[in-house]
Coordinates of N, CA, C and O in Angstrom, one line a residue:
X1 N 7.1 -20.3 10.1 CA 6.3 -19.7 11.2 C 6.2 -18.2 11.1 O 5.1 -17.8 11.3
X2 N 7.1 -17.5 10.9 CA 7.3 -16.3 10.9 C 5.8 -15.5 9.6 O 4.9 -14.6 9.7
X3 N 6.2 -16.4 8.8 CA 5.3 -16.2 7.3 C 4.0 -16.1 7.7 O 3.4 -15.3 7.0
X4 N 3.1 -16.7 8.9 CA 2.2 -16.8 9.4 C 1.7 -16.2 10.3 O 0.5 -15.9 10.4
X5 N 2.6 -15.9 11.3 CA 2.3 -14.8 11.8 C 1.6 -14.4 12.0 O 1.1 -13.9 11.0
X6 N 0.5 -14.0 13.5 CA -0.8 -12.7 12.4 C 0.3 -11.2 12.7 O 1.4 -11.2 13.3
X7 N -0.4 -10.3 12.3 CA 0.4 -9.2 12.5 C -0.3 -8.2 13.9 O -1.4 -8.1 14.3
X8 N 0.9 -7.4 14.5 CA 0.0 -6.9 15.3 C -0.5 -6.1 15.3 O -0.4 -5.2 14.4
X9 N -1.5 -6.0 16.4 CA -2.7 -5.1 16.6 C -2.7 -3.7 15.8 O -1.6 -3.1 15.9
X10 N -3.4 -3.1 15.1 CA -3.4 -1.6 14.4 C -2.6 -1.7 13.1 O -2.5 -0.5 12.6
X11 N -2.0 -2.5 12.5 CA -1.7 -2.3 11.2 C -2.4 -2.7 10.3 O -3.1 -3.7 10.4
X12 N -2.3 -2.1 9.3 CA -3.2 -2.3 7.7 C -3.4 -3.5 7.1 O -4.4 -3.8 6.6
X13 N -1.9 -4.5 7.2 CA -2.3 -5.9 6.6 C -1.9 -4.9 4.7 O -2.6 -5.2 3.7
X14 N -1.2 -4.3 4.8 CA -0.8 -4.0 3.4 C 0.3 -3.7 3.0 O 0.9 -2.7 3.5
X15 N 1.0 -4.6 2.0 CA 2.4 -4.4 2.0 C 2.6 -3.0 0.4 O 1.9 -2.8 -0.6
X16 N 3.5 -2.5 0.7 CA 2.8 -1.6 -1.2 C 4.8 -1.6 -1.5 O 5.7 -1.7 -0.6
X17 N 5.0 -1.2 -3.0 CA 6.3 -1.2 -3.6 C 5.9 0.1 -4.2 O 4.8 0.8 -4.1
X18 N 7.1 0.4 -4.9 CA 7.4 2.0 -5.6 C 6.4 1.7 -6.9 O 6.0 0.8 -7.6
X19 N 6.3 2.9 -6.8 CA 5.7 2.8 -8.4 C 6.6 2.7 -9.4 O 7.6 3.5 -9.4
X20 N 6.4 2.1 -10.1 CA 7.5 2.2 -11.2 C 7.0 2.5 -12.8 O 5.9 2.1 -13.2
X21 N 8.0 3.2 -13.5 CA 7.2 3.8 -14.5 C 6.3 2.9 -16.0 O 5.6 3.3 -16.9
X22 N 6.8 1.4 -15.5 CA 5.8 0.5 -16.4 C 4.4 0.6 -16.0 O 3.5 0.8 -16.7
X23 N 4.2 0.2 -14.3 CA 2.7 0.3 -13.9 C 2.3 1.4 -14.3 O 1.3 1.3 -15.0
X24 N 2.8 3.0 -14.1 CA 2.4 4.2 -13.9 C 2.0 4.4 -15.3 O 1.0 5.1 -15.3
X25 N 2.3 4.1 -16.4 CA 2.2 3.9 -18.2 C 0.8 2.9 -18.0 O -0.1 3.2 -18.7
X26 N 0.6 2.1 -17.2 CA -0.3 0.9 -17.3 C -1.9 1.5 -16.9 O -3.0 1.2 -17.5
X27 N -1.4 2.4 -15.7 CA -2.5 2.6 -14.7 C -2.8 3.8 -15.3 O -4.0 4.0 -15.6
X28 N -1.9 4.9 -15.5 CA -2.0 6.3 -15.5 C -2.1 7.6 -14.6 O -2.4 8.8 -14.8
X29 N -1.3 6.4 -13.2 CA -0.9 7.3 -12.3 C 0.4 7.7 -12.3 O 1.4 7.1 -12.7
X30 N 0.4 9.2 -11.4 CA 1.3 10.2 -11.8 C 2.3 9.9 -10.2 O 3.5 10.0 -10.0
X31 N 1.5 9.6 -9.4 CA 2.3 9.3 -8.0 C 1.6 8.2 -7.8 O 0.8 7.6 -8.5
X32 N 2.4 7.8 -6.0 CA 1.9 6.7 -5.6 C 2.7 5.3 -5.7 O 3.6 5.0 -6.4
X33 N 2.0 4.4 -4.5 CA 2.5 3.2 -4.6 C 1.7 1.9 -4.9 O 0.6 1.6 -4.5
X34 N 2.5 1.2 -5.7 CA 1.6 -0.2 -5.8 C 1.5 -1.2 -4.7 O 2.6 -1.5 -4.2
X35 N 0.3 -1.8 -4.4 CA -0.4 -2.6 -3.3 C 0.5 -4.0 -4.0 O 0.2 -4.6 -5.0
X36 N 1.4 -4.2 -3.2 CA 2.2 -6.0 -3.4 C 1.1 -7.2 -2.9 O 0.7 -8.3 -3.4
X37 N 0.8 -6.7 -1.7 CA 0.5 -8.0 -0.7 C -1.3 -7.3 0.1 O -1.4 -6.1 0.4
X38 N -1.9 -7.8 0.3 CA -3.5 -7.4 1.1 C -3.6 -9.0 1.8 O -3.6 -10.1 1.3
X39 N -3.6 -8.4 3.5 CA -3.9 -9.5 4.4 C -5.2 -9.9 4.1 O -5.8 -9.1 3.3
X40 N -6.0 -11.0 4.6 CA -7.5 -11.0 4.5 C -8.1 -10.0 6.1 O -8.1 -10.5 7.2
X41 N -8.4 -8.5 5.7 CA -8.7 -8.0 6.6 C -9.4 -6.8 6.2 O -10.0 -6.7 5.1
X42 N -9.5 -5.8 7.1 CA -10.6 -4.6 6.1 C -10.1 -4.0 5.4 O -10.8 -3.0 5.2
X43 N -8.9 -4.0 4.8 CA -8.8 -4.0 3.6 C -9.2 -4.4 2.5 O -9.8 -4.0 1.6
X44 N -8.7 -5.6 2.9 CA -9.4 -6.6 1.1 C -11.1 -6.9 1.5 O -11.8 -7.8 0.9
X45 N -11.7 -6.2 2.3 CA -13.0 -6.5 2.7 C -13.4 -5.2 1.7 O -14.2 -5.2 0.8
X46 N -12.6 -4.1 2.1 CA -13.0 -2.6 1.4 C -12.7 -3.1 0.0 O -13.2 -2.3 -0.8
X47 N -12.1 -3.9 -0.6 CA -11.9 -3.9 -2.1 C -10.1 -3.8 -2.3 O -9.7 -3.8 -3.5
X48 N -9.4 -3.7 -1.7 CA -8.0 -3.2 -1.9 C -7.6 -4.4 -2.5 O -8.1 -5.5 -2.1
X49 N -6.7 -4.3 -3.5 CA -6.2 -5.6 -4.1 C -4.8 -5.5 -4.5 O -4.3 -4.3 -4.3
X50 N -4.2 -6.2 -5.0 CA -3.1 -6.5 -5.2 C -2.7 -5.6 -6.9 O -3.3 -6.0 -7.9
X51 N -2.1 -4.8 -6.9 CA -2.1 -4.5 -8.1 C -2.6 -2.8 -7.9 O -2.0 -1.9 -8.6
X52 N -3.4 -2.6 -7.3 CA -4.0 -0.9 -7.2 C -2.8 -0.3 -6.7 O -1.9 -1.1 -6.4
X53 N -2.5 1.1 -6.5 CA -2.0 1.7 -7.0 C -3.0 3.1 -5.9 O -4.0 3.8 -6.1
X54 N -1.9 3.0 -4.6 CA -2.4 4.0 -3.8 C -2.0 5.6 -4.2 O -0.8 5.8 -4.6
X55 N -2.8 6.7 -4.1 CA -2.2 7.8 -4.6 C -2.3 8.4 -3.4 O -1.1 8.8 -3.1
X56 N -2.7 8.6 -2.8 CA -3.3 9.0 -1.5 C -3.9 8.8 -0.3 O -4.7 7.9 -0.2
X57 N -3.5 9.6 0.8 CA -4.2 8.3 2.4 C -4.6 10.0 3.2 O -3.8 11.0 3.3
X58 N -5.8 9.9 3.5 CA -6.7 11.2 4.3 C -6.2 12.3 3.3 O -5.3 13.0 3.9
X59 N -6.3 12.7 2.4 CA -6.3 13.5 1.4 C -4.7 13.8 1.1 O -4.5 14.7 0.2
X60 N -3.5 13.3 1.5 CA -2.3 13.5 1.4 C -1.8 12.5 0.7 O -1.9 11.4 1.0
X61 N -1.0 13.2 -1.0 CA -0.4 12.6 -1.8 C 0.6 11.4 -1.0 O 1.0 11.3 0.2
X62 N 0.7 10.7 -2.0 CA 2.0 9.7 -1.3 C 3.0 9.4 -2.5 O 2.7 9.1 -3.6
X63 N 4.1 9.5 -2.0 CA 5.2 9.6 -2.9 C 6.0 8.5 -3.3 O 6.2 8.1 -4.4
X64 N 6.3 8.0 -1.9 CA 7.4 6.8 -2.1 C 6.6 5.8 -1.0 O 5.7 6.4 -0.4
X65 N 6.7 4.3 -0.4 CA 6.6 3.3 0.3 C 7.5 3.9 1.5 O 7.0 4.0 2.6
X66 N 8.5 4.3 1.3 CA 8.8 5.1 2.8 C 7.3 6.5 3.8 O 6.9 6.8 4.9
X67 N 7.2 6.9 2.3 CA 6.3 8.0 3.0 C 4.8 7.2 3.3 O 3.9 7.5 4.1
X68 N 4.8 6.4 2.5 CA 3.3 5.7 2.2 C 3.7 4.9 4.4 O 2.7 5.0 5.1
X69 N 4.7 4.4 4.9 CA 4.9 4.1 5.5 C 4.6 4.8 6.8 O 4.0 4.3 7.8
X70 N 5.3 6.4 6.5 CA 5.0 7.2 7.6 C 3.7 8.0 8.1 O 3.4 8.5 9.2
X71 N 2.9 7.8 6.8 CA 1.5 8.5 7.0 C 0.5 7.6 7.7 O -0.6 8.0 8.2
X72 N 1.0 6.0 7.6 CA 0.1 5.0 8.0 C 0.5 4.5 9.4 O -0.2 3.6 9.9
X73 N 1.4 4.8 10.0 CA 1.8 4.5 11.0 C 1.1 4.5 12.6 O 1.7 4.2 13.6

């Protein structure tokens, strides 16, 4: 039940992990987090998919999933 869930009101519907230095070799990013999970919402409407590789949110680098956390809050 939990799994299903919808989520509430005002969040992104995007789950993201650390970058790690195999994606970052893969992609050729230098910061940032990788996108795990995209709800069906305006995100995955805007194109966001599983596998991209956020560098940035309103022009501010993003470092770690903690920070990627606090900027989206």
């Amino acid at each position: 039940l939990a799994a299903s869930a919808p989520r509430p009101p005002g969040t992104l519907g995007v789950e993201v992990q650390a970058l790690t230095p195999a994606v970052a070799s893969l992609t050729g990013a230098t910061r940032g987090v990788v996108v795990t999970w995209v709800e069906n919402s305006g995100a995955a409407e805007g194109g966001l998919m599983v596998g991209d590789v956020i560098e940035a949110a309103d022009g501010r680098p993003i470092t770690t999933p903690r920070h990627w956390d606090v900027l989206t809050a």
